[in-house]
Coordinates of C-alpha atoms in Angstrom, one line a residue:
M1441 CA 97.5 -104.2 202.4
Q1442 CA 98.4 -101.8 199.7
K1443 CA 95.4 -100.9 198.6
A1444 CA 94.4 -100.0 202.4
E1445 CA 97.9 -98.0 202.6
T1446 CA 96.5 -95.9 199.5
R1447 CA 92.9 -95.7 200.8
R1448 CA 94.8 -93.9 204.2
K1449 CA 96.9 -92.0 202.0
L1450 CA 93.8 -90.6 200.3
T1451 CA 92.1 -90.0 203.3
Y1452 CA 94.4 -87.9 205.2
E1453 CA 95.2 -85.7 201.9
Q1454 CA 91.4 -85.0 201.7
L1455 CA 91.1 -84.3 205.5
I1456 CA 94.5 -82.0 205.2
F1457 CA 92.4 -80.4 202.0
G1458 CA 89.3 -80.0 204.0
V1459 CA 90.9 -78.3 206.9
L1460 CA 93.0 -75.9 204.6
A1461 CA 89.8 -75.3 202.4
L1462 CA 87.8 -74.2 205.7
Y1463 CA 90.6 -72.0 206.8
A1464 CA 90.9 -70.3 203.4
I1465 CA 87.5 -69.4 203.9
L1466 CA 87.1 -68.3 207.1
V1467 CA 90.0 -65.7 207.0
Y1468 CA 87.6 -63.6 205.7
G1469 CA 85.4 -64.0 208.4
S1470 CA 84.9 -62.3 211.9
M1471 CA 87.6 -62.9 214.5
A1472 CA 85.1 -65.5 216.0
M1473 CA 85.3 -67.9 212.8
M1474 CA 89.3 -67.2 212.1
S1475 CA 89.9 -68.4 215.2
I1476 CA 87.7 -71.3 214.8
G1477 CA 89.4 -71.9 211.8
A1478 CA 92.9 -71.6 213.3
G1479 CA 92.0 -73.8 216.3
I1480 CA 90.8 -76.8 213.6
V1481 CA 94.1 -76.2 211.9
G1482 CA 96.3 -76.4 215.1
A1483 CA 94.4 -79.6 216.1
V1484 CA 94.9 -81.7 212.8
F1485 CA 98.3 -80.6 212.5
L1486 CA 98.9 -82.2 216.3
W1487 CA 97.5 -85.0 215.1
A1488 CA 99.5 -85.3 212.0
L1489 CA 102.6 -84.6 214.1
I1490 CA 101.3 -87.3 216.6
L1491 CA 101.1 -89.8 213.6
K1492 CA 104.4 -88.6 212.3
K1493 CA 103.0 -87.7 208.9
I1494 CA 104.6 -83.9 209.4
T1495 CA 107.7 -83.5 211.3
I1496 CA 109.1 -80.4 213.3
K1497 CA 112.0 -79.9 211.2
D1498 CA 110.0 -80.0 208.1
A1499 CA 107.8 -77.6 209.1
F1500 CA 110.3 -75.0 210.9
R1501 CA 113.6 -75.1 210.4
K1502 CA 114.0 -76.0 206.9
Q1503 CA 112.4 -72.3 205.8
K1504 CA 114.2 -69.4 204.8
L1505 CA 111.6 -67.8 207.0
Y1506 CA 112.5 -69.6 210.4
L1507 CA 115.3 -67.4 211.6
P1508 CA 113.8 -64.2 211.0
T1509 CA 111.1 -65.2 212.8
L1510 CA 112.7 -66.7 215.6
F1511 CA 114.5 -63.3 216.1
L1512 CA 112.0 -61.0 215.7
T1513 CA 109.6 -62.8 218.7
A1514 CA 112.8 -62.5 220.7
A1515 CA 112.9 -59.2 220.0
C1516 CA 109.1 -58.9 221.2
V1517 CA 109.6 -61.2 224.2
W1518 CA 113.2 -59.3 225.2
S1519 CA 111.3 -55.8 224.7
L1520 CA 108.6 -56.8 227.4
M1521 CA 111.6 -58.7 229.5
W1522 CA 113.6 -55.2 229.5
A1523 CA 110.9 -53.1 230.6
S1524 CA 110.1 -55.4 233.1
I1525 CA 113.5 -55.4 234.6
S1526 CA 115.0 -52.2 233.9
G1527 CA 112.4 -50.4 235.4
L1528 CA 111.9 -48.6 232.5
E1529 CA 109.4 -44.6 233.2
L1530 CA 108.4 -42.4 231.2
Y1531 CA 107.1 -39.2 233.0
G1532 CA 106.0 -41.2 235.7
R1533 CA 104.6 -43.9 233.9
H1534 CA 105.6 -47.2 234.2
P1535 CA 104.5 -50.2 231.5
D1536 CA 101.9 -52.2 232.9
I1537 CA 103.5 -55.6 231.9
H1538 CA 101.5 -58.9 231.9
F1539 CA 103.8 -61.3 230.4
I1540 CA 101.7 -64.3 229.2
K1541 CA 98.9 -62.1 227.9
D1542 CA 101.4 -59.7 226.2
I1543 CA 103.3 -62.2 224.0
A1544 CA 100.0 -64.1 222.9
K1545 CA 99.5 -62.7 219.7
L1546 CA 103.0 -64.2 218.7
W1547 CA 101.8 -67.1 217.9
H1548 CA 100.4 -65.8 214.5
L1549 CA 104.2 -65.4 213.1
W1550 CA 104.7 -68.9 213.7
F1551 CA 100.7 -70.4 212.4
P1552 CA 102.2 -70.3 208.6
F1553 CA 104.7 -72.7 209.2
L1554 CA 102.2 -74.9 210.7
L1555 CA 99.7 -73.9 207.3
F1556 CA 102.6 -74.6 205.4
S1557 CA 103.5 -78.4 206.4
M1558 CA 100.0 -79.3 205.5
M1559 CA 100.0 -77.7 202.1
Q1560 CA 103.2 -79.8 201.6
G1561 CA 101.0 -83.1 201.4
L1562 CA 98.8 -82.0 199.0
N1563 CA 99.0 -82.4 195.5
E1564 CA 99.5 -80.1 192.8
Q1565 CA 95.9 -80.5 191.9
K1566 CA 94.6 -79.9 195.0
L1567 CA 96.7 -77.3 195.9
T1568 CA 95.7 -75.2 192.7
K1569 CA 92.2 -75.7 193.9
L1570 CA 92.8 -74.5 197.1
F1571 CA 94.2 -71.0 195.7
R1572 CA 91.2 -70.9 193.8
I1573 CA 88.9 -71.7 196.8
W1574 CA 90.7 -68.4 198.7
L1575 CA 90.9 -66.7 195.2
G1576 CA 87.1 -67.1 194.9
M1577 CA 86.0 -66.3 198.7
G1578 CA 87.7 -62.7 197.8
L1579 CA 85.1 -62.3 195.2
V1580 CA 82.3 -63.2 197.0
M1581 CA 83.4 -60.8 199.7
A1582 CA 83.9 -57.8 197.0
V1583 CA 80.1 -58.8 196.3
V1584 CA 79.2 -58.9 200.1
G1585 CA 81.2 -55.4 200.3
I1586 CA 79.1 -54.0 197.7
V1587 CA 75.9 -55.1 199.5
Q1588 CA 77.2 -53.5 202.9
Y1589 CA 77.3 -50.1 201.3
Y1590 CA 73.5 -49.6 201.3
F1591 CA 72.4 -52.2 204.1
P1592 CA 73.7 -52.0 207.4
I1593 CA 74.8 -56.0 207.6
Y1594 CA 77.2 -56.9 210.3
K1595 CA 78.2 -54.2 212.7
P1596 CA 77.6 -51.3 210.4
M1597 CA 79.8 -48.1 210.3
I1598 CA 77.9 -45.1 208.9
L1599 CA 80.1 -43.1 206.5
P1600 CA 80.1 -39.4 208.3
H1601 CA 78.8 -37.6 205.6
T1602 CA 75.2 -39.4 204.9
T1603 CA 72.4 -38.3 206.1
Y1604 CA 72.6 -40.3 209.3
D1605 CA 75.7 -39.7 211.6
T1606 CA 74.8 -42.6 214.4
Y1607 CA 73.6 -45.7 213.7
D1608 CA 70.4 -46.1 215.9
P1609 CA 68.2 -49.4 215.4
G1610 CA 65.1 -47.4 216.5
T1611 CA 65.2 -45.1 213.9
G1612 CA 63.2 -48.2 211.8
L1613 CA 64.5 -49.9 208.5
L1614 CA 63.7 -46.6 205.9
A1615 CA 65.8 -44.3 208.0
L1616 CA 68.7 -46.7 208.2
L1617 CA 68.5 -47.4 204.5
K1618 CA 68.7 -43.4 203.9
G1619 CA 72.4 -43.9 205.5
R1620 CA 75.6 -45.5 203.3
Y1621 CA 78.2 -47.7 204.9
H1622 CA 81.9 -48.5 204.9
A1623 CA 82.2 -51.8 203.5
T1624 CA 84.0 -54.0 205.9
G1625 CA 83.4 -57.6 205.0
F1626 CA 83.1 -59.3 208.5
A1627 CA 86.2 -57.9 209.8
G1628 CA 84.2 -55.1 211.3
F1629 CA 86.4 -52.2 210.9
H1630 CA 86.9 -50.6 207.4
L1631 CA 90.8 -50.5 208.2
S1632 CA 91.3 -54.1 209.1
F1633 CA 89.1 -55.3 206.1
A1634 CA 90.9 -52.7 203.5
S1635 CA 94.2 -54.6 204.7
I1636 CA 92.9 -58.3 204.9
F1637 CA 91.1 -57.4 200.9
A1638 CA 94.4 -56.3 199.4
F1639 CA 95.9 -59.1 199.0
P1640 CA 93.0 -61.1 197.0
T1641 CA 92.5 -57.8 195.0
G1642 CA 96.4 -57.7 193.9
V1643 CA 96.4 -61.8 193.1
W1644 CA 92.4 -61.1 191.4
L1645 CA 94.0 -58.0 189.3
A1646 CA 97.7 -59.8 188.7
M1647 CA 95.9 -62.8 187.2
T1648 CA 94.0 -61.0 185.1
M1649 CA 96.7 -59.0 183.4
L1650 CA 99.0 -62.0 182.8
K1651 CA 95.9 -64.2 181.5
M1652 CA 95.2 -60.9 179.1
R1653 CA 99.2 -60.7 177.9
R1654 CA 99.1 -64.5 177.2
D1655 CA 95.5 -65.1 175.7
G1656 CA 94.8 -61.6 174.9
F1657 CA 91.2 -60.6 175.1
T1658 CA 89.2 -63.9 175.4
R1659 CA 85.8 -65.1 176.9
N1660 CA 87.5 -65.9 180.3
T1661 CA 89.6 -62.5 180.2
K1662 CA 86.7 -60.4 180.1
I1663 CA 85.0 -62.6 182.8
M1664 CA 88.0 -61.9 184.7
L1665 CA 88.0 -58.1 184.0
L1666 CA 84.1 -58.0 185.1
G1667 CA 85.9 -59.4 188.8
C1668 CA 88.4 -56.9 188.7
V1669 CA 85.5 -54.3 188.5
L1670 CA 83.5 -55.9 191.5
F1671 CA 87.2 -55.5 193.4
L1672 CA 87.8 -52.2 192.8
I1673 CA 84.2 -51.0 193.7
T1674 CA 84.5 -52.7 196.9
N1675 CA 87.8 -51.3 197.8
L1676 CA 86.4 -48.0 196.8
L1677 CA 83.7 -48.6 199.5
T1678 CA 85.7 -49.1 202.3
Y1679 CA 86.4 -45.6 202.3
S1680 CA 89.9 -45.7 203.5
K1681 CA 91.8 -43.0 202.2
T1682 CA 95.1 -44.8 202.0
T1683 CA 93.2 -47.3 200.0
W1684 CA 91.7 -45.0 197.5
A1685 CA 95.5 -43.7 196.8
L1686 CA 97.1 -47.2 197.2
I1687 CA 95.0 -49.5 194.5
P1688 CA 95.6 -46.9 192.0
A1689 CA 99.1 -47.1 192.2
M1690 CA 99.1 -50.6 192.6
I1691 CA 97.5 -51.2 189.2
L1692 CA 99.7 -48.6 187.9
G1693 CA 102.8 -50.9 188.6
F1694 CA 100.6 -54.4 187.3
I1695 CA 100.1 -52.4 184.2
L1696 CA 103.6 -51.5 184.0
I1697 CA 104.9 -54.9 185.1
G1698 CA 102.4 -57.2 183.5
L1699 CA 101.0 -55.7 180.0
K1700 CA 103.6 -54.8 176.8
G1701 CA 103.0 -52.3 173.9
K1702 CA 99.8 -50.6 172.9
V1703 CA 97.8 -52.4 175.6
R1704 CA 100.3 -51.2 178.3
W1705 CA 99.8 -47.3 177.3
I1706 CA 95.8 -47.4 176.3
S1707 CA 95.3 -49.2 180.1
V1708 CA 97.8 -46.3 181.5
A1709 CA 95.8 -43.8 179.9
A1710 CA 92.5 -45.1 180.8
L1711 CA 93.5 -45.1 184.5
A1712 CA 95.1 -41.5 184.2
V1713 CA 91.1 -40.6 183.4
L1714 CA 89.5 -42.6 185.9
I1715 CA 91.7 -41.2 188.6
T1716 CA 91.1 -37.3 187.1
I1717 CA 87.3 -37.9 187.2
A1718 CA 87.2 -39.6 190.8
V1719 CA 88.8 -36.6 192.5
N1720 CA 86.9 -33.9 190.8
T1721 CA 83.7 -35.9 192.5
S1722 CA 82.1 -34.3 195.7
E1723 CA 82.3 -37.7 197.1
F1724 CA 86.3 -37.6 197.3
R1725 CA 86.2 -34.0 198.2
Q1726 CA 83.6 -34.5 201.2
R1727 CA 85.5 -37.7 201.9
F1728 CA 88.7 -35.8 202.6
E1729 CA 87.4 -32.6 204.4
G1730 CA 87.4 -33.8 207.9
R1731 CA 91.0 -33.5 209.5
D1732 CA 90.2 -34.8 213.2
S1733 CA 92.1 -38.0 211.9
M1734 CA 95.1 -36.8 210.9
F1735 CA 95.4 -34.4 214.0
E1736 CA 95.1 -37.6 216.4
R1737 CA 97.8 -39.4 214.3
V1738 CA 100.1 -36.5 214.4
T1739 CA 99.6 -36.4 218.1
L1740 CA 100.0 -40.1 218.5
W1741 CA 103.5 -40.1 216.0
E1742 CA 105.0 -37.2 218.4
A1743 CA 104.4 -39.5 221.4
N1744 CA 106.0 -42.1 219.7
L1745 CA 108.7 -40.3 218.6
D1746 CA 109.7 -38.9 221.9
M1747 CA 109.6 -42.6 223.5
I1748 CA 112.1 -43.4 220.8
K1749 CA 114.6 -40.8 221.1
K1750 CA 114.3 -41.9 225.1
F1751 CA 114.6 -45.9 224.9
P1752 CA 116.2 -46.5 221.1
L1753 CA 117.9 -49.5 221.9
F1754 CA 115.1 -51.9 223.3
G1755 CA 112.0 -49.6 223.3
V1756 CA 109.4 -49.2 225.8
G1757 CA 107.9 -53.0 225.9
W1758 CA 105.9 -54.6 222.7
H1759 CA 102.9 -52.6 222.2
H1760 CA 103.5 -50.9 225.5
N1761 CA 103.9 -47.7 224.0
S1762 CA 99.9 -47.7 223.9
D1763 CA 99.9 -47.2 227.9
L1764 CA 102.8 -44.6 227.8
S1765 CA 100.5 -42.3 224.9
E1766 CA 98.8 -41.0 227.9
A1767 CA 101.9 -40.2 230.2
Y1768 CA 103.2 -38.1 227.2
Y1769 CA 100.0 -36.5 226.5
K1770 CA 99.3 -35.3 230.3
E1771 CA 103.4 -33.9 230.3
K1772 CA 102.5 -31.9 227.1
K1773 CA 99.2 -30.7 228.5
I1774 CA 97.4 -32.4 225.5
I1775 CA 95.0 -33.6 227.7
G1776 CA 93.6 -32.6 230.6
D1777 CA 93.4 -28.8 229.2
S1778 CA 89.5 -27.7 228.9
T1779 CA 90.6 -25.3 226.3
N1780 CA 92.0 -27.7 223.8
Q1781 CA 88.6 -29.5 222.1
Q1782 CA 90.5 -32.0 220.1
R1783 CA 91.6 -34.9 222.1
P1784 CA 94.4 -37.5 220.7
F1785 CA 93.1 -41.6 221.4
I1786 CA 95.3 -43.7 223.9
S1787 CA 95.8 -46.2 221.0
H1788 CA 99.1 -48.0 219.5
A1789 CA 101.3 -45.5 217.2
H1790 CA 99.0 -46.0 213.7
N1791 CA 102.3 -46.1 212.1
N1792 CA 103.7 -50.0 211.6
F1793 CA 107.5 -48.5 211.6
L1794 CA 107.2 -46.0 214.7
D1795 CA 105.3 -48.5 216.5
Q1796 CA 107.9 -51.4 216.0
L1797 CA 110.7 -49.0 216.6
S1798 CA 109.1 -47.2 220.3
S1799 CA 107.9 -50.7 221.6
T1800 CA 110.9 -52.9 220.6
G1801 CA 113.6 -50.5 219.9
V1802 CA 116.0 -50.3 217.1
V1803 CA 116.8 -54.4 217.9
G1804 CA 113.2 -55.2 217.2
F1805 CA 112.7 -52.7 214.2
L1806 CA 115.6 -54.3 212.5
M1807 CA 113.8 -58.0 212.8
Y1808 CA 110.9 -56.8 211.9
L1809 CA 112.5 -55.3 208.5
W1810 CA 114.2 -58.6 208.5
W1811 CA 111.3 -60.4 208.6
N1812 CA 109.3 -58.6 205.8
A1813 CA 112.0 -58.5 203.7
V1814 CA 112.1 -61.9 203.2
V1815 CA 108.6 -62.8 202.3
L1816 CA 109.2 -60.0 200.1
V1817 CA 112.1 -61.5 198.1
L1818 CA 110.2 -65.2 198.3
S1819 CA 107.5 -63.9 196.3
L1820 CA 109.5 -61.7 194.1
R1821 CA 111.5 -65.1 193.1
I1822 CA 108.5 -66.9 192.6
Y1823 CA 107.4 -64.1 190.0
R1824 CA 110.3 -64.4 188.5
A1825 CA 110.8 -68.2 188.5
R1826 CA 111.1 -69.9 184.8
E1827 CA 108.9 -72.7 185.9
V1828 CA 106.7 -73.1 188.7
Y1829 CA 104.4 -76.5 188.5
S1830 CA 103.3 -77.8 185.1
G1831 CA 101.1 -76.0 183.0
R1832 CA 99.9 -73.4 186.0
N1833 CA 102.7 -71.4 185.3
Y1834 CA 100.7 -67.8 185.2
I1835 CA 98.6 -68.5 188.1
Y1836 CA 101.5 -69.0 190.5
R1837 CA 103.4 -66.2 189.3
A1838 CA 100.1 -63.9 189.4
F1839 CA 100.1 -64.9 193.1
A1840 CA 103.4 -64.0 193.8
L1841 CA 102.8 -60.9 191.8
G1842 CA 99.8 -60.1 193.4
A1843 CA 101.0 -60.6 197.1
L1844 CA 103.4 -58.2 196.4
G1845 CA 100.8 -55.9 195.5
G1846 CA 99.4 -56.7 198.9
W1847 CA 102.2 -56.1 200.9
F1848 CA 102.9 -52.9 199.1
C1849 CA 99.2 -51.6 200.0
L1850 CA 99.4 -53.3 203.8
H1851 CA 103.0 -51.6 204.4
V1852 CA 102.2 -48.1 202.8
G1853 CA 99.1 -47.9 204.3
G1854 CA 100.2 -48.9 207.6
M1855 CA 102.1 -45.7 207.9
T1856 CA 98.6 -44.4 209.0
Q1857 CA 97.5 -47.1 211.1
T1858 CA 99.0 -50.2 212.7
N1859 CA 97.8 -52.9 210.6
F1860 CA 100.5 -55.7 210.7
W1861 CA 99.7 -56.6 214.6
D1862 CA 96.1 -56.1 213.9
A1863 CA 95.1 -59.9 214.9
K1864 CA 92.3 -60.1 211.8
V1865 CA 94.7 -59.0 209.4
M1866 CA 97.2 -61.2 210.8
H1867 CA 95.0 -64.4 209.6
Q1868 CA 95.1 -63.4 206.0
M1869 CA 98.7 -62.7 206.2
G1870 CA 99.4 -65.9 207.6
F1871 CA 97.6 -68.3 205.0
V1872 CA 99.5 -65.5 202.1
V1873 CA 102.8 -66.2 203.8
A1874 CA 102.0 -70.2 204.1
M1875 CA 101.3 -70.0 200.4
T1876 CA 104.5 -68.2 199.4
L1877 CA 106.1 -70.8 201.4
R1878 CA 104.8 -73.7 199.6
F1879 CA 104.7 -72.2 196.1
Y1880 CA 108.6 -71.2 196.4
S1881 CA 109.3 -74.7 197.7
G1882 CA 108.5 -76.1 194.6
L1883 CA 109.5 -73.9 192.1
I1884 CA 113.3 -73.6 189.8
V1885 CA 114.3 -70.1 190.8
K1886 CA 115.6 -68.2 187.5
G1887 CA 119.3 -67.7 187.6

């Protein structure tokens, strides 16, 4: 009888591990692959809930992120209700509210709790293995990104300063290979991929530095340094301007935090030399020549600032700032004027903070800040913990430090794009948050 129960327990743990490992791989995939992975996780969660392997209380209400998630969700929902019942209007335009459709993306905020509750069923060995699978898949995507620069693989985005400025399959393979392409992974868009890729990049860099600090220049450290090179090359090949600035800033932060003595200052000097060389290349200058995208963003920011001024408390309805930006453009004669050759796009605010403020008001913005503050504090506490799982301390501290680097890239990069609510990015964010909750649940915090 006892042996049968043991077999069932092992079978359950193996199933949970297999599902989580699959999702850890699929968060680097296409939107369809991510959705399939999330669906499988959701089905297994419901099965475990029915069998009472997991309880709602353990999955949600015991977590420090529960209340921030609840209140951020409520703020987004209320902004839509307020926009609908108040008769809100901007320059003759009402937000086009479709309530069920509009709130659909909110499930991403709650999904980390499902992942966390399933991770609770893994022992330390399997949890470490899951972490390594996720990080290893990041390394695989680094290689994919480098290949994508030369070959038009999966929704290719050709670089505007290369030979061919349009992707035309009819020009033949030889012509296509004369162009160069953004590294986009399977996200299909270079900015989305840059935000997704920032997390494993940060973790790999942090893990390498902490290992170097602990063990010195061993054979394993040198291998990990080679992996760092691959991660850094792929970040450069996204040709995201913000990424080009943020990755060196993140590396500098890790050097100052993670290294000591002569190694620290030698690393700082080497980084300064590499940055100096990079900014003086023709490739760098060509990438920063175009200003159209900046014009479009500034115009969008002006439209959203106007909405914030007129509807400061609850906003214009979660993500309906996109609808109303067109009304602003027409009122200010930014579009519809034949003399104006530059046309801004009708879109979200291309700024996480302005987007949240204009669409959910000050109330929603404060909830957004609360949610993010809790995630950052949990990561910081893991990094500062005296003891995080026996024998693997540096790995989990590296995850926490790397995650902080990933959030830094996401939020500072989010000042020129609304990446927080990008569904493809939210899958990666959800996995990172779940891992953070799981690691935090098992640590002894310093002090």
